[in-house]
PDB file of C-alpha atoms in Angstrom:
ATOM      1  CA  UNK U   1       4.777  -4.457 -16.820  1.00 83.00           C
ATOM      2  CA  UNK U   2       2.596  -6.885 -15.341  1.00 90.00           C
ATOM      3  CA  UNK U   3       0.383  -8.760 -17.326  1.00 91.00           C
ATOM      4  CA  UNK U   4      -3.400  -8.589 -16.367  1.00 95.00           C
ATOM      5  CA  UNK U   5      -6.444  -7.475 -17.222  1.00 94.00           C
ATOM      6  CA  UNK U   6      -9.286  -7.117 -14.445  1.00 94.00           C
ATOM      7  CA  UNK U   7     -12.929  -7.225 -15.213  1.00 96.00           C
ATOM      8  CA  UNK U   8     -15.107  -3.974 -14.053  1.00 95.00           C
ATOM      9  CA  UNK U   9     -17.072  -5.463 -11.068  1.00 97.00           C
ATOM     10  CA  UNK U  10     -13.627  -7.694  -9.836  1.00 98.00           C
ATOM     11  CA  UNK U  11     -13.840  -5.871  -6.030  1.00 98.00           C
ATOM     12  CA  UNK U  12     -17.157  -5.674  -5.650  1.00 98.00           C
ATOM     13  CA  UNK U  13     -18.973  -5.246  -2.224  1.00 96.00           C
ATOM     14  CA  UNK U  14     -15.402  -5.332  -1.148  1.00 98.00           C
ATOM     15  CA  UNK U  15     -13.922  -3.333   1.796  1.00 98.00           C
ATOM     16  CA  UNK U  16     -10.173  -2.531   1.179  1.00 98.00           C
ATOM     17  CA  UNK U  17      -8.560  -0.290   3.671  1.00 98.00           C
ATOM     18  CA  UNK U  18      -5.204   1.867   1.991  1.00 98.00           C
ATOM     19  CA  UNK U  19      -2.874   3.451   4.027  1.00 98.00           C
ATOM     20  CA  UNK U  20      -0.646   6.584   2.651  1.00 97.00           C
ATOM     21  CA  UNK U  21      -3.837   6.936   0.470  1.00 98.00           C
ATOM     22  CA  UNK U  22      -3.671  10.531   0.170  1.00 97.00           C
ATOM     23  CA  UNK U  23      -1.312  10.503  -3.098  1.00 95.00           C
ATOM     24  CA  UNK U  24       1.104   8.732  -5.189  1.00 94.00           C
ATOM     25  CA  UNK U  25       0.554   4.766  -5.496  1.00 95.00           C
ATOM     26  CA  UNK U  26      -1.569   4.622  -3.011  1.00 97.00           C
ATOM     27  CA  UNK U  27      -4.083   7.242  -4.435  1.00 97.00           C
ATOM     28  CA  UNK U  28      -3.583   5.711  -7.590  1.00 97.00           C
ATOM     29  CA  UNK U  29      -4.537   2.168  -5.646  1.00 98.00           C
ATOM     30  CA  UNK U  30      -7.211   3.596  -3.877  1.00 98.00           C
ATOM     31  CA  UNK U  31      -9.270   5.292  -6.829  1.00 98.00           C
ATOM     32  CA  UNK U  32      -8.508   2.011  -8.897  1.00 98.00           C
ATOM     33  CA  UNK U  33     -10.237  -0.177  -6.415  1.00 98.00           C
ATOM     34  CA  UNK U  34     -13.208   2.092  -5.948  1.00 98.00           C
ATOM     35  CA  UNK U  35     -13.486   1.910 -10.171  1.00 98.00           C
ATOM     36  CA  UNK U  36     -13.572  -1.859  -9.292  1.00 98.00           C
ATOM     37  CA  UNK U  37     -16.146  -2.163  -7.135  1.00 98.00           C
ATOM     38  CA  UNK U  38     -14.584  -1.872  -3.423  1.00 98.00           C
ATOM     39  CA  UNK U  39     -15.195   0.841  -1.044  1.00 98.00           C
ATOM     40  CA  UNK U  40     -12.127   2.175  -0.379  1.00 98.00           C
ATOM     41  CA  UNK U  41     -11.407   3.458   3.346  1.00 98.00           C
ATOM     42  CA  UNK U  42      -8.523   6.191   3.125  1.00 98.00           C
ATOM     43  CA  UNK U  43      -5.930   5.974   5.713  1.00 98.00           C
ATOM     44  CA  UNK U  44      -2.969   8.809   5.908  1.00 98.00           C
ATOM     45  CA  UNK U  45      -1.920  11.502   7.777  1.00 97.00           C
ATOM     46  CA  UNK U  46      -2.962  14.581   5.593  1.00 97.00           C
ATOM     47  CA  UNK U  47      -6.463  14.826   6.044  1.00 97.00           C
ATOM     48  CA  UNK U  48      -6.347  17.599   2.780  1.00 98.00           C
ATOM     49  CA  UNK U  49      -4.982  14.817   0.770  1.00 97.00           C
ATOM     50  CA  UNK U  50      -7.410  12.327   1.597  1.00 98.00           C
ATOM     51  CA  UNK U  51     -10.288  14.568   1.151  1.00 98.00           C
ATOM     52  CA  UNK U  52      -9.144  15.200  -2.780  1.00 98.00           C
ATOM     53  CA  UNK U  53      -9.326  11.497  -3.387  1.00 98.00           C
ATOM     54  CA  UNK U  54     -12.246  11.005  -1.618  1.00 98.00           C
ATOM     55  CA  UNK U  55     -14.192  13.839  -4.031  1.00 98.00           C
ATOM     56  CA  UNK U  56     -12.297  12.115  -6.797  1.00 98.00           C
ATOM     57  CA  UNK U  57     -13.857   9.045  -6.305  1.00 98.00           C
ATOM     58  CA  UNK U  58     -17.463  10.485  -5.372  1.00 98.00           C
ATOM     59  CA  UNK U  59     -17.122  12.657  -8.762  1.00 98.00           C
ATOM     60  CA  UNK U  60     -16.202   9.017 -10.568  1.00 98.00           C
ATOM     61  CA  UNK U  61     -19.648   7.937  -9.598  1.00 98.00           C
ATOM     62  CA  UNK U  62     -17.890   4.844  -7.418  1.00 98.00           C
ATOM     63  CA  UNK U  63     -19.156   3.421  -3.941  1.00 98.00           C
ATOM     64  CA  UNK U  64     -18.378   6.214  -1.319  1.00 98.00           C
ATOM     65  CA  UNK U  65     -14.909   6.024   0.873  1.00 98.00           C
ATOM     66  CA  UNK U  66     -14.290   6.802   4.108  1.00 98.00           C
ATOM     67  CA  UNK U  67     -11.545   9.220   4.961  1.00 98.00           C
ATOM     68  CA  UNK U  68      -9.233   8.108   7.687  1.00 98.00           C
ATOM     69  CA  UNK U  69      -6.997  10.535   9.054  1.00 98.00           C
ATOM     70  CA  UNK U  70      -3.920   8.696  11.013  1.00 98.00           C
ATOM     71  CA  UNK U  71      -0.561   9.628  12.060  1.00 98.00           C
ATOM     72  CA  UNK U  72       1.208   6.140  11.996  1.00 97.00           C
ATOM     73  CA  UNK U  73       4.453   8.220  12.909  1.00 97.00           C
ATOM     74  CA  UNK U  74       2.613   9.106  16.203  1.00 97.00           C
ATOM     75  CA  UNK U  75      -0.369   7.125  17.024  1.00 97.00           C
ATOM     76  CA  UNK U  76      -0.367   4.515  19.832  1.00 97.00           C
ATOM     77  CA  UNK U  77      -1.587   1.301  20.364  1.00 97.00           C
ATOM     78  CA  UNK U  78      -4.944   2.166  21.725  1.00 97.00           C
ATOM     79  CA  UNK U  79      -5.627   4.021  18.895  1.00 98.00           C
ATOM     80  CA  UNK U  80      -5.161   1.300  16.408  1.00 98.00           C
ATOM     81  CA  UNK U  81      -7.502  -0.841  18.567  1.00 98.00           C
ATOM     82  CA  UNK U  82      -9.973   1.798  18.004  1.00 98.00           C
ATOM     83  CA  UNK U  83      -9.437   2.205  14.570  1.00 98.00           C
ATOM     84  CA  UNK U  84     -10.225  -1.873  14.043  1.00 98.00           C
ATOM     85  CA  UNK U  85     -13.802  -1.038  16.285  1.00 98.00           C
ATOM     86  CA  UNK U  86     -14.731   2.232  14.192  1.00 98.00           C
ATOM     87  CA  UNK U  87     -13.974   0.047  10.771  1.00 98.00           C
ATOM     88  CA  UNK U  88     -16.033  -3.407  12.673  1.00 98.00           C
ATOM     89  CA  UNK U  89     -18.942  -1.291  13.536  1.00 98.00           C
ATOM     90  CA  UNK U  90     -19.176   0.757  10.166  1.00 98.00           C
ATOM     91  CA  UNK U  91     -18.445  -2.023   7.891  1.00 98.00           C
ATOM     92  CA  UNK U  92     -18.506  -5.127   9.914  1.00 97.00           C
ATOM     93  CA  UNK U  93     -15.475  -6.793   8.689  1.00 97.00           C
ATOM     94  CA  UNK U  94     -12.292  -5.961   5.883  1.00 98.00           C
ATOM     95  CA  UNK U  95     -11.832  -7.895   2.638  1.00 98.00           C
ATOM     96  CA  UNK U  96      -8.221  -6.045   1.828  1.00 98.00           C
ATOM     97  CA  UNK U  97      -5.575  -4.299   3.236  1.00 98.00           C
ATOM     98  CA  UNK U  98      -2.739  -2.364   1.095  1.00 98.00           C
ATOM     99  CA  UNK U  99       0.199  -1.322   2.770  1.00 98.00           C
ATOM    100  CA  UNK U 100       1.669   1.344   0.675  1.00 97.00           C
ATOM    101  CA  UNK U 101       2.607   3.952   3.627  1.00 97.00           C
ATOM    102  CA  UNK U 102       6.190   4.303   4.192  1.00 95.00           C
ATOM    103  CA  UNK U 103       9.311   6.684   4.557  1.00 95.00           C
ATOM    104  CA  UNK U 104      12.827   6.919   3.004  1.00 94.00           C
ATOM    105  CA  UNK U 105      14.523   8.746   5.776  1.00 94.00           C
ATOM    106  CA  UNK U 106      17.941   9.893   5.062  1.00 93.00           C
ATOM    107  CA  UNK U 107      20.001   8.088   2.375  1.00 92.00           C
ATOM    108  CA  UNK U 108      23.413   7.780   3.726  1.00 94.00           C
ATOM    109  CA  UNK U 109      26.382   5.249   4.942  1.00 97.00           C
ATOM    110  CA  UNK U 110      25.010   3.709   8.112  1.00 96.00           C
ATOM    111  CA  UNK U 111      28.250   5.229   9.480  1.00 97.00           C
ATOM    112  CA  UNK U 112      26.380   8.909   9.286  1.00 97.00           C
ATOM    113  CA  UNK U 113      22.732   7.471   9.942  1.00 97.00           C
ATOM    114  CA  UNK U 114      21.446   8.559  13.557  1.00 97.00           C
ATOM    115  CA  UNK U 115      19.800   6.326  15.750  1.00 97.00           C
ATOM    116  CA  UNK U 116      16.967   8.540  16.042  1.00 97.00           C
ATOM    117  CA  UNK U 117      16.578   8.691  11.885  1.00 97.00           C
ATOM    118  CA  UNK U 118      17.097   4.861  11.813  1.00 98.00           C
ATOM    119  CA  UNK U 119      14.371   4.152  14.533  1.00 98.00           C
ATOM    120  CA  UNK U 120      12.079   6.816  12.435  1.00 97.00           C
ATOM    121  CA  UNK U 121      12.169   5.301   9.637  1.00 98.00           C
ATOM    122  CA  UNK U 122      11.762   1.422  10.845  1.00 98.00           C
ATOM    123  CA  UNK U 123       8.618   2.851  13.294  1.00 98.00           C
ATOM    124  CA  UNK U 124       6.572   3.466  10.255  1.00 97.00           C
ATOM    125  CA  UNK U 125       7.846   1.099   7.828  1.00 98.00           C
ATOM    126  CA  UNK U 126       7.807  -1.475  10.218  1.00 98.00           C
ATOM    127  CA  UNK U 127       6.497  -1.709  13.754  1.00 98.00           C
ATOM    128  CA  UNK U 128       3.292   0.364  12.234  1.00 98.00           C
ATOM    129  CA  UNK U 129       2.920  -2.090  10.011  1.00 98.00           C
ATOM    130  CA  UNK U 130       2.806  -4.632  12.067  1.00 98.00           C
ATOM    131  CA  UNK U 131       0.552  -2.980  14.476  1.00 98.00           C
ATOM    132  CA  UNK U 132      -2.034  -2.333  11.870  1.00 98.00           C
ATOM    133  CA  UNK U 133      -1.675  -5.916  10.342  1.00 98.00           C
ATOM    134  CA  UNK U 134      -2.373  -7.608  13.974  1.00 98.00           C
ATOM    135  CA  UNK U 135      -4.876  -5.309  14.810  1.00 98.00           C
ATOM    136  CA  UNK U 136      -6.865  -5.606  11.737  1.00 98.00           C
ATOM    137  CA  UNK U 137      -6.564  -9.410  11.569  1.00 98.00           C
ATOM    138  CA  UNK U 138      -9.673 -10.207  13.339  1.00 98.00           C
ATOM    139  CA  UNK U 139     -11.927  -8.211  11.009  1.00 98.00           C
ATOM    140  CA  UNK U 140      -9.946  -9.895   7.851  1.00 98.00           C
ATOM    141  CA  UNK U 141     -10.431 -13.429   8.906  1.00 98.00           C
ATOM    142  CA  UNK U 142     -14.513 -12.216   8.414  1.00 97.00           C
ATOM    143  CA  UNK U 143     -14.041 -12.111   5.113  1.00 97.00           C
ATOM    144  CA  UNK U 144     -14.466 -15.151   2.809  1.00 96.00           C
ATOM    145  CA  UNK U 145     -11.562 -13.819   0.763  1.00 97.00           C
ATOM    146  CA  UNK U 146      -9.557 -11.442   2.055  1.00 98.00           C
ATOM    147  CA  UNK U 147      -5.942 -10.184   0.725  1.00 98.00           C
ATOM    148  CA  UNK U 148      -2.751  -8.511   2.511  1.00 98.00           C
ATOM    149  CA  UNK U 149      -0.675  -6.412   0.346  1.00 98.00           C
ATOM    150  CA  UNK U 150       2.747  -5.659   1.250  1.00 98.00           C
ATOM    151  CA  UNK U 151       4.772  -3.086  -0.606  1.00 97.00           C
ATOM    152  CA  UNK U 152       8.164  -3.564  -0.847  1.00 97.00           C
ATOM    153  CA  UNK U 153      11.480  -2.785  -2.496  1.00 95.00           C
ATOM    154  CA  UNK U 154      14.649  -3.556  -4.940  1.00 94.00           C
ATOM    155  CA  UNK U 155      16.498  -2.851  -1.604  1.00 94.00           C
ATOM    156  CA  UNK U 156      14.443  -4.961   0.414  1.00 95.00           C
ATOM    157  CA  UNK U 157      15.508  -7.996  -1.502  1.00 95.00           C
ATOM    158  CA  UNK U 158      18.745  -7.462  -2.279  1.00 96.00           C
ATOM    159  CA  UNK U 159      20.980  -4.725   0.366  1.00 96.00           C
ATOM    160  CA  UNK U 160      22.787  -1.643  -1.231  1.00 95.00           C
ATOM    161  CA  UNK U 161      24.973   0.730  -0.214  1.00 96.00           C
ATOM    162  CA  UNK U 162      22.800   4.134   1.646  1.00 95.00           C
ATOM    163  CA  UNK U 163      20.030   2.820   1.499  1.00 94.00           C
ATOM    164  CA  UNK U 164      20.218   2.097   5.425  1.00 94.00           C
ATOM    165  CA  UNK U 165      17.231   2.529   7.191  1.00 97.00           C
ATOM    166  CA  UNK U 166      14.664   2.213   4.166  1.00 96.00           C
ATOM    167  CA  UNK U 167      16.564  -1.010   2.444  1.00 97.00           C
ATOM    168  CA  UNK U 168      16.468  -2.957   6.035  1.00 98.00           C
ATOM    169  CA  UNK U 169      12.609  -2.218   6.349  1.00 98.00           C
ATOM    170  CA  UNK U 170      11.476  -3.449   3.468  1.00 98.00           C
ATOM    171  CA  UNK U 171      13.647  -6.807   4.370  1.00 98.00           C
ATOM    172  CA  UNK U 172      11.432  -6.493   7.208  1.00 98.00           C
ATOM    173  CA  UNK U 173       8.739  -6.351   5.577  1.00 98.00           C
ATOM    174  CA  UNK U 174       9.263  -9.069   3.145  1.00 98.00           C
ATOM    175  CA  UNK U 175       9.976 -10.878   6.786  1.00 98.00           C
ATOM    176  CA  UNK U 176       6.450 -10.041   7.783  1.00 98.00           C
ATOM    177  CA  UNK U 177       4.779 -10.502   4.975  1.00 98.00           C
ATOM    178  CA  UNK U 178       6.095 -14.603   4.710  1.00 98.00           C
ATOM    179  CA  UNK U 179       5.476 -14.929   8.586  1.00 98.00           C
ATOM    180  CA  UNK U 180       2.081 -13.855   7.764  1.00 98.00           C
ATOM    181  CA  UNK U 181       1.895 -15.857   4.450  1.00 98.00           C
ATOM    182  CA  UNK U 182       2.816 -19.039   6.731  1.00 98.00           C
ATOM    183  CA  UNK U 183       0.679 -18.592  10.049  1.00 97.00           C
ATOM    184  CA  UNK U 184      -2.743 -18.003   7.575  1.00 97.00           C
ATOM    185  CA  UNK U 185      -2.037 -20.960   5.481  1.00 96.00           C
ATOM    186  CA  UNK U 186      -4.844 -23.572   5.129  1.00 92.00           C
ATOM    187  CA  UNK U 187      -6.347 -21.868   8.708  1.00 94.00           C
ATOM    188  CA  UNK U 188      -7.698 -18.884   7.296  1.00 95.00           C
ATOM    189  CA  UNK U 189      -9.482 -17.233   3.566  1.00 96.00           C
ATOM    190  CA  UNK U 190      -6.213 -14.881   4.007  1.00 98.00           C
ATOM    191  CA  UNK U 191      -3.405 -14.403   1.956  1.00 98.00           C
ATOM    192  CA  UNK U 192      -0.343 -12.290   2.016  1.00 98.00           C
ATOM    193  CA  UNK U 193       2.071 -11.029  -0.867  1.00 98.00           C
ATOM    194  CA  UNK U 194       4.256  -8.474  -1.156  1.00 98.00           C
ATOM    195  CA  UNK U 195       4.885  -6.203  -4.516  1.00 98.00           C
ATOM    196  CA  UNK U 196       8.100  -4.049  -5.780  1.00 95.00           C
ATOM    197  CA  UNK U 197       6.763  -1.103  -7.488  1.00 94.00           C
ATOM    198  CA  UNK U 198       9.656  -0.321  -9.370  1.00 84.00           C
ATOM    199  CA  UNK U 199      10.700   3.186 -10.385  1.00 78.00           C
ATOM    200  CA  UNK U 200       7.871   4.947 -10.630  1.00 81.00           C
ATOM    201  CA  UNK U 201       6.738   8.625 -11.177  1.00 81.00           C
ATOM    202  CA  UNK U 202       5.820   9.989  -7.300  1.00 80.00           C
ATOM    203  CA  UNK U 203       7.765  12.159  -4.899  1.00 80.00           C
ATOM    204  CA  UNK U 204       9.391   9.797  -2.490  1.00 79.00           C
ATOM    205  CA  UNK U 205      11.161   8.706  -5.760  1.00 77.00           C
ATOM    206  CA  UNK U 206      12.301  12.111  -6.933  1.00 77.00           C
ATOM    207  CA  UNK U 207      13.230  12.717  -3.056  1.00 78.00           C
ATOM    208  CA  UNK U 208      15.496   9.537  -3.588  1.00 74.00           C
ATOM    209  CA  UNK U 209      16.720  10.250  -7.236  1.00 77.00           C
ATOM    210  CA  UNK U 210      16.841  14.134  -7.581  1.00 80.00           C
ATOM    211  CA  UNK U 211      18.910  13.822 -10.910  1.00 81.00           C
ATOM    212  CA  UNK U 212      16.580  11.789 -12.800  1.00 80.00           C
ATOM    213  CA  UNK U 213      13.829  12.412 -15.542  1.00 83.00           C
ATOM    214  CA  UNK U 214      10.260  11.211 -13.857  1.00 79.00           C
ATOM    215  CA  UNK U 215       9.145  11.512 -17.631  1.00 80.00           C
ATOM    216  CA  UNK U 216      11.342   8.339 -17.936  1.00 81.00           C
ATOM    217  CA  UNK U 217       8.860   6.064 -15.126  1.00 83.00           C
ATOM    218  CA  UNK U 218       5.808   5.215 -15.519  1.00 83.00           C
ATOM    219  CA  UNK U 219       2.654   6.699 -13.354  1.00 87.00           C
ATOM    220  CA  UNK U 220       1.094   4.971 -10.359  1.00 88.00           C
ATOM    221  CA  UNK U 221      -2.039   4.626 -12.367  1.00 91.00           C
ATOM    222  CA  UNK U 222       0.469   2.056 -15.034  1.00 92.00           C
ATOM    223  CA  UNK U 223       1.542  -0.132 -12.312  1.00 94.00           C
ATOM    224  CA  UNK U 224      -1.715  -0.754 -11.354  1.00 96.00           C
ATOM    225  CA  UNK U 225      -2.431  -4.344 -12.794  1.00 97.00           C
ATOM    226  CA  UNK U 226      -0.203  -6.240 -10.115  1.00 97.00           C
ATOM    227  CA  UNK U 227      -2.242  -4.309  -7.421  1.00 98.00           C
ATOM    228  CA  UNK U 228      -5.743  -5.332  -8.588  1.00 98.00           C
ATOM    229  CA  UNK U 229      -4.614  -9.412  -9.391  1.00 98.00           C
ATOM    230  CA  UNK U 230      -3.477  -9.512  -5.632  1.00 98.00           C
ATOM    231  CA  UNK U 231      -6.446  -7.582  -4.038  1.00 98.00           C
ATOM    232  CA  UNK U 232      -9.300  -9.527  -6.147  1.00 98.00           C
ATOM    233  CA  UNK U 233     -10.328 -13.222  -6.387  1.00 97.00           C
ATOM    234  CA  UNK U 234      -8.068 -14.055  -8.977  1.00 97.00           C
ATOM    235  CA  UNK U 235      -5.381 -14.456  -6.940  1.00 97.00           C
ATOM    236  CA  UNK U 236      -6.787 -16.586  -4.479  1.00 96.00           C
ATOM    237  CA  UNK U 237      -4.575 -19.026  -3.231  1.00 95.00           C
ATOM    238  CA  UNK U 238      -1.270 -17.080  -4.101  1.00 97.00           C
ATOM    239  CA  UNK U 239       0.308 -16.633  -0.678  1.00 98.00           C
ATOM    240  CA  UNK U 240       3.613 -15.400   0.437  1.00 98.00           C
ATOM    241  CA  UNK U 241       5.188 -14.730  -2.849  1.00 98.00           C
ATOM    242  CA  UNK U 242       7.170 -11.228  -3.923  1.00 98.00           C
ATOM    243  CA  UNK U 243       5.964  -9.881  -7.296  1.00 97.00           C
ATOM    244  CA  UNK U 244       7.283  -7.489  -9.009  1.00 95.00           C
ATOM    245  CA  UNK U 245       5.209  -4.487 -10.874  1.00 95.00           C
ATOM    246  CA  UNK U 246       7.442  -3.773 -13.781  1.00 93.00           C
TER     247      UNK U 246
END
């Protein structure tokens, strides 16, 4: 497991917007930032989902989030422009941004995989991704320190067999993540890494690995070191690298 240790206040005052918030790592990223310090704006598609984090976090006591209900599946390009003026008018700029939203699609020779589940898949592991990076950029270059997460993949390093559509977005996405690493480089208080969660006890991996024991993995909330050394100052000036969270 990663190694580190993060102080109580490390994400203070800090605005750190999560997509596929609503559960698994990225509920377990989002309720460990607002125990940090950071308000926490929600981003996902299941409003229901976002709403039990949110209460989570207002129970904990921790700075109030913002619940952000958006299809990335569906939405269109206006819509994230509007999304980057709702977030610029109601918190004037964005300190973080964790991209933890994504799909598996079907697992199967590329032979068998469809166009249509193939273009799926890379639309909201990919091209959303990208939307919401660009879009968003303006408001992170406001902050003094600001931090792109990236998650990634085993099969986004290295390909393997069926793992099609998924494996080639997250080489995609290591792609975008060093493009963006390189561009912000000495021109702006931005930095951009990307991080592997490993097996890990949630429902996209029992949806990949139906045989195995998720007693075996550890939780979201375990991985969770790796997540808060990117997002707060202690990793400033670590840019385009690929950790890994076990």
């Amino acid at each position: 497991m990663f190694d580190y240790s993060a102080r109580p206040e490390l994400l203070k005052d800090r605005v750190i917007l999560v997509t596929g918030a609503g559960r698994g790592i990225g509920a377990a990223a989002a309720k460990t930032y607002a125990a940090h310090g950071a308000t926490v704006l929600l981003l996902g598609k299941t409003e229901a989902n976002l709403t039990q984090v949110y209460d989570e976090i207002e129970a904990a006591g921790h700075p109030q989030p913002a619940v952000i209900p958006f299809n990335l599946e569906t939405a269109l390009p206006h819509q994230y422009d509007e999304l980057a003026a709702m977030i610029e008018t109601e918190f004037g700029h964005l300190d973080g941004l964790l991209h933890n939203a994504s799909i598996i699609g079907p697992r199967t020779p590329l032979e068998q995989l469809s166009g249509e589940n193939f273009m799926r898949v890379m639309h909201v592991n990919v091209n959303a991704m990208f939307m919401l990076t660009s879009t968003l950029l303006p408001l992170l270059k406001l902050s003094q320190d600001a931090s792109v997460i990236f998650t990634s993949s085993s099969v986004g390093r290295k390909g393997r067999a069926y793992w099609g559509a998924y494996g080639v977005s997250k080489f995609a996405t290591e792609g975008l993540m060093q493009t963006l690493a390189d561009e912000v480089d000495t021109v702006a208080p931005i930095r951009s890494n990307s991080i592997n969660p490993g097996a890990t006890r949630t429902s996209m991996r029992a949806q990949a690995y139906p045989g195995e024991n998720p007693a075996n993995n550890p939780t979201p909330e375990e991985i969770m070191p790796v997540y808060l050394y990117l997002m707060g100052p202690d990793s400033t000036g670590i840019n385009g690298q690929a950790f890994d969270a076990q």
